[in-house]
CSV table of C-alpha atoms in Angstrom, one decimal:
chain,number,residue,atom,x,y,z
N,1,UNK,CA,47.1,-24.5,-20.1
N,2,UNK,CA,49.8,-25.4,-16.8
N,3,UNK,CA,46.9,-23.5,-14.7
N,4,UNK,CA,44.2,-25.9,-15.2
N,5,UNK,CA,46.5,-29.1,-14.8
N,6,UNK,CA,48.0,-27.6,-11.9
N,7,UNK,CA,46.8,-29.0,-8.3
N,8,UNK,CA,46.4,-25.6,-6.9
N,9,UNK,CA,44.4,-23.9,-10.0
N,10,UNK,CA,45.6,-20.4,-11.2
N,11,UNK,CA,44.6,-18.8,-8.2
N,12,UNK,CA,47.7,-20.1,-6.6
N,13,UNK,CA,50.1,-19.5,-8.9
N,14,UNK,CA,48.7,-15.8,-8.8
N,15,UNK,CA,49.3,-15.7,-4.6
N,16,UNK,CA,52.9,-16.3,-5.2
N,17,UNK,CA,53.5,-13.9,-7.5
N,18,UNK,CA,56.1,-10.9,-6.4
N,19,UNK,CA,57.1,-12.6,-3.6
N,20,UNK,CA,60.0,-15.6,-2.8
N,21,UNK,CA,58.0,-18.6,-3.0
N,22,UNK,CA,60.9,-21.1,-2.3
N,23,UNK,CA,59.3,-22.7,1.4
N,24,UNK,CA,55.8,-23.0,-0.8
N,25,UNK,CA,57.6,-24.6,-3.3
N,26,UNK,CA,59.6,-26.7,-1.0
N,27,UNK,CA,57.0,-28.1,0.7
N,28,UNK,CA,54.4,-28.4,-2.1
N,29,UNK,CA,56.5,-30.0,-4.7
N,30,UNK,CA,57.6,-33.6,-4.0
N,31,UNK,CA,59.0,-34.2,-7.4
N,32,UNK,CA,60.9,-31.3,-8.0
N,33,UNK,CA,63.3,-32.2,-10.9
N,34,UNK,CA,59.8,-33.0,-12.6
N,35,UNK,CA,58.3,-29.4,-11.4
N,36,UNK,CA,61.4,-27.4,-12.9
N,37,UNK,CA,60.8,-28.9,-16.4
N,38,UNK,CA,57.3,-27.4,-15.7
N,39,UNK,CA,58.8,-24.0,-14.5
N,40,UNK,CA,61.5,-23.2,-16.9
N,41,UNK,CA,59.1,-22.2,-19.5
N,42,UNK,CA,57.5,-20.2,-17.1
N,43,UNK,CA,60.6,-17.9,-15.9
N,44,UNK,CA,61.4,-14.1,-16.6
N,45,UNK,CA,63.9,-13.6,-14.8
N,46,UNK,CA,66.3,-13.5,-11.9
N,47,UNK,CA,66.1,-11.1,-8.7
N,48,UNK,CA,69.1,-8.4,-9.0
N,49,UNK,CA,71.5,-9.0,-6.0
N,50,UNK,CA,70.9,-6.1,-4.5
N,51,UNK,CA,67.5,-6.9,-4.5
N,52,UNK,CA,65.8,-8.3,-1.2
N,53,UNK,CA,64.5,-12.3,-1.7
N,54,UNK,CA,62.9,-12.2,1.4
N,55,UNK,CA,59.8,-10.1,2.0
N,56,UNK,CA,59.7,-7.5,3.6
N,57,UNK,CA,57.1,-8.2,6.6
N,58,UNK,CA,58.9,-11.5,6.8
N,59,UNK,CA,62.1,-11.8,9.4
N,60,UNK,CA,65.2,-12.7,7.4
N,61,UNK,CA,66.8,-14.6,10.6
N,62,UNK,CA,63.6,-16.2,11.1
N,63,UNK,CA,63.2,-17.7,7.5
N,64,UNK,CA,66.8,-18.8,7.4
N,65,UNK,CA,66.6,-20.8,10.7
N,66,UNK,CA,63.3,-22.2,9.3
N,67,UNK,CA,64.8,-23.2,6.1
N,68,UNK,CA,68.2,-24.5,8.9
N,69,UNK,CA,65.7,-26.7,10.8
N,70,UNK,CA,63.6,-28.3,7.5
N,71,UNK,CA,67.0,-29.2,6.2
N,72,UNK,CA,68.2,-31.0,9.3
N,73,UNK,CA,65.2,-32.8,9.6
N,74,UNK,CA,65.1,-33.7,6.1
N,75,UNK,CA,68.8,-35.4,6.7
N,76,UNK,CA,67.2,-37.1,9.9
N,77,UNK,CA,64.7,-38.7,7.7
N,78,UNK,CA,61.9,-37.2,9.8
N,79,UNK,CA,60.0,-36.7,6.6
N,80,UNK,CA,60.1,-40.4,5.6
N,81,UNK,CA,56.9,-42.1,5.7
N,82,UNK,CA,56.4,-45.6,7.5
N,83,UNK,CA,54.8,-47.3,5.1
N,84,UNK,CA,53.7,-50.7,6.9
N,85,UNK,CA,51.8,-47.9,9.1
N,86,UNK,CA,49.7,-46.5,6.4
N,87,UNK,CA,48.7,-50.1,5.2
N,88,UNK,CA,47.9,-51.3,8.2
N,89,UNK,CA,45.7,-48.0,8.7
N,90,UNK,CA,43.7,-49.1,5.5
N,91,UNK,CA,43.2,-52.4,6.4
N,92,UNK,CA,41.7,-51.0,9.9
N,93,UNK,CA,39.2,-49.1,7.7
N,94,UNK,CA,38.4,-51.4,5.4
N,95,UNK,CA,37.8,-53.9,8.4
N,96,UNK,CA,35.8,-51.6,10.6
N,97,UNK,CA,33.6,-51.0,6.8
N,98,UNK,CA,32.8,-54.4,6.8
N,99,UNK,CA,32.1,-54.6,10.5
N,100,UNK,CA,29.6,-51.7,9.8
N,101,UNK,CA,28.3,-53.5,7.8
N,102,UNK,CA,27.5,-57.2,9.2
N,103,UNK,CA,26.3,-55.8,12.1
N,104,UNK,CA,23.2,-54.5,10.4
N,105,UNK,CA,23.3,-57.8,7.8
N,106,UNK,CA,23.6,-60.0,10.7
N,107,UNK,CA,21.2,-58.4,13.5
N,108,UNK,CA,19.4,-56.0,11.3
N,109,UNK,CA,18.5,-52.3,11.6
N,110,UNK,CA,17.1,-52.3,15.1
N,111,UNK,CA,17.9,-49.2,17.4
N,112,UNK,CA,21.3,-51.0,19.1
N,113,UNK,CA,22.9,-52.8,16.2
N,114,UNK,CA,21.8,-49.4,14.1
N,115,UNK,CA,23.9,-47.2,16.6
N,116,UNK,CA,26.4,-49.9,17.1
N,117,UNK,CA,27.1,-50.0,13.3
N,118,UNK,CA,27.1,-45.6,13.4
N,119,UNK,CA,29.9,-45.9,15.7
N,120,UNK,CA,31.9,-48.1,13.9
N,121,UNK,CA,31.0,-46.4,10.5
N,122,UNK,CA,31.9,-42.7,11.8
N,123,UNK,CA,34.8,-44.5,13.4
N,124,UNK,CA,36.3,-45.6,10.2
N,125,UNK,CA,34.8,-42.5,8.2
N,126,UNK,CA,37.2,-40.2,10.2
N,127,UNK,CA,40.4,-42.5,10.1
N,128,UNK,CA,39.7,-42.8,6.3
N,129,UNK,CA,39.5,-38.8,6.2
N,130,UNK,CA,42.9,-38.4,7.7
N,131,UNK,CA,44.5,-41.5,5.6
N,132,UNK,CA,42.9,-39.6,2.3
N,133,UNK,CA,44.9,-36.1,3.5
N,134,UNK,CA,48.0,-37.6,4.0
N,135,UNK,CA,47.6,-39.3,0.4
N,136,UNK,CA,46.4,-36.1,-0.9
N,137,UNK,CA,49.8,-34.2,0.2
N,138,UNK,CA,51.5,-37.0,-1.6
N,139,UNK,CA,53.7,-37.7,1.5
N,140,UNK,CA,52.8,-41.7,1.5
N,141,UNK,CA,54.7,-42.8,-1.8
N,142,UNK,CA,57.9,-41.8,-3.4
N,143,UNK,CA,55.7,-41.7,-6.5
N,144,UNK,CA,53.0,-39.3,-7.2
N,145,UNK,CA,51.1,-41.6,-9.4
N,146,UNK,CA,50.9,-44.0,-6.2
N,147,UNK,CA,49.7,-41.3,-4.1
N,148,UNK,CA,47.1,-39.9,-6.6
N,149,UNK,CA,46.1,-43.5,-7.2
N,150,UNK,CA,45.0,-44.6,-3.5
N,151,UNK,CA,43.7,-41.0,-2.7
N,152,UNK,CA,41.1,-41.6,-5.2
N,153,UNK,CA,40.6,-45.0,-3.6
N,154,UNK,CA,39.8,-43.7,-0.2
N,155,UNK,CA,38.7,-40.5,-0.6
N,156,UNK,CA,36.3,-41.6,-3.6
N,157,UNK,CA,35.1,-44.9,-2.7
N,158,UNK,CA,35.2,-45.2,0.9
N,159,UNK,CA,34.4,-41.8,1.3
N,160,UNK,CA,32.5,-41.1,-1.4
N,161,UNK,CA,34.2,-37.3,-2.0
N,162,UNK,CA,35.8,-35.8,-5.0
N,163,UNK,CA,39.2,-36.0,-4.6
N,164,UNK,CA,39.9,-33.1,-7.3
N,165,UNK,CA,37.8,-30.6,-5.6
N,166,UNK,CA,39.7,-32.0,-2.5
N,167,UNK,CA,43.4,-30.8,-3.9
N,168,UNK,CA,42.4,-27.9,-5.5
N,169,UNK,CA,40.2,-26.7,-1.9
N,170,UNK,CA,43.6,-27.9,-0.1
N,171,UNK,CA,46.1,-26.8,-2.3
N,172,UNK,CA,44.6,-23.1,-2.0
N,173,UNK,CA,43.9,-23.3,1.9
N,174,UNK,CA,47.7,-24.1,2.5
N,175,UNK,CA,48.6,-21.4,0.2
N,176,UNK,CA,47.0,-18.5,2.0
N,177,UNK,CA,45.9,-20.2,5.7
N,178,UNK,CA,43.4,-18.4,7.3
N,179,UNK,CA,43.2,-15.6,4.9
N,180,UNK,CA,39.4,-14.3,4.6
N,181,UNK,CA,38.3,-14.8,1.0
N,182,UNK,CA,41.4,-16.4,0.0
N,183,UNK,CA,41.5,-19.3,2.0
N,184,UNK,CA,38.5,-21.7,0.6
N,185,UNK,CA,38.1,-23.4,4.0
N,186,UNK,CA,37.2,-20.2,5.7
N,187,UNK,CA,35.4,-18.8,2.7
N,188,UNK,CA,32.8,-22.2,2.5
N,189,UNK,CA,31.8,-20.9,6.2
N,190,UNK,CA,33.1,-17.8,7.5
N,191,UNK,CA,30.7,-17.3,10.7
N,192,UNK,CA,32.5,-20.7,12.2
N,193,UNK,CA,36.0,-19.1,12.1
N,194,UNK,CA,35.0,-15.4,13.1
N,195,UNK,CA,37.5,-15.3,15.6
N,196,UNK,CA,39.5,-12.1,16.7
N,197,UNK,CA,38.8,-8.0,16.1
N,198,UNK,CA,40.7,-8.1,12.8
N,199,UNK,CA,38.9,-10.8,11.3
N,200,UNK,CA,35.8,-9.9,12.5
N,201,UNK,CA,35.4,-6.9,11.5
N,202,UNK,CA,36.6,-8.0,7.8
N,203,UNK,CA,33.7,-10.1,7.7
């Protein structure tokens, strides 16, 4: 039942599996006192000591200064949105919407206003794409709720885009990146991204 509620769907729970998730987990999970009542349940077992928790076509120096450098910047407050910034950011787009559209209700749907009022649209349209991604990662609010709240705003109403098959495609792509069949963002159009010998001759 955790599957279906969970942002990711099954299939990412399943990537993770066998392997020493904690960098996923870190940066996945905002909430992660919340997430461990989730996990306990879901636990069977700890890794032996003598057992290796880092893969083995990973380099161990390699994930530990990674995991050095996240922490520093987490104490830096790199990580800490500015809020004022994403409010004005929706108040940009939801000016330049309504400038799309008095242009045309103003000077109608001639050739100039028409293209005029494009611009402006596809201007908005793309800020309100990256302000919807942002909420979607959940790294605007401290809570969740918040987060989920406005993503369906924008990425529903201005967009007019599901924002559940959003998570779930985005949740998976960041999960495997890149990986051919895996990846959903790759797999929607693969003769876009056939770049390189390996990759293309997967495909």
């Amino acid at each position: 039942r955790f599957c279906r509620r969970h942002p990711g769907g099954a299939r990412l729970l399943v990537s993770h599996a066998g392997q020493d998730a904690t960098d996923a987990f870190v940066a996945f999970h905002v909430d992660k006192v919340l997430v461990s009542k989730y996990l306990k349940p879901l636990q069977i077992g700890e890794l032996a000591p003598d057992q290796p928790s880092v893969e083995p076509t990973k380099n161990e120096m390699l994930v530990k200064d990674f995991r050095e450098l996240r922490a520093t910047v987490e104490r830096m407050g790199l990580l800490e949105p500015n809020q004022l910034f994403f409010f004005l950011l929706l108040a940009h787009i939801l000016l330049l919407d309504t400038a799309a559209w008095l242009i045309l209700f103003y000077f109608g749907t001639s050739l100039m206003p028409f293209v005029f009022s494009l611009l402006v649209l596809t201007v908005s349209q793309v800020q309100a794409s990256w302000l919807q991604h942002d909420l979607g990662h959940l790294s605007v609010f401290r809570k969740t709720k918040w987060n989920h709240l406005l993503h369906k705003f924008v990425m529903c109403h201005l967009i007019g885009a599901s924002a559940k098959w959003w998570t779930l495609l985005h949740s998976q792509h960041h999960a495997k990146p890149n990986c051919f069949h895996k990846d959903p963002d790759i797999d929607m159009h693969p003769f876009l991204f056939t770049l390189g010998k390996k990759f293309s001759v997967e495909v």
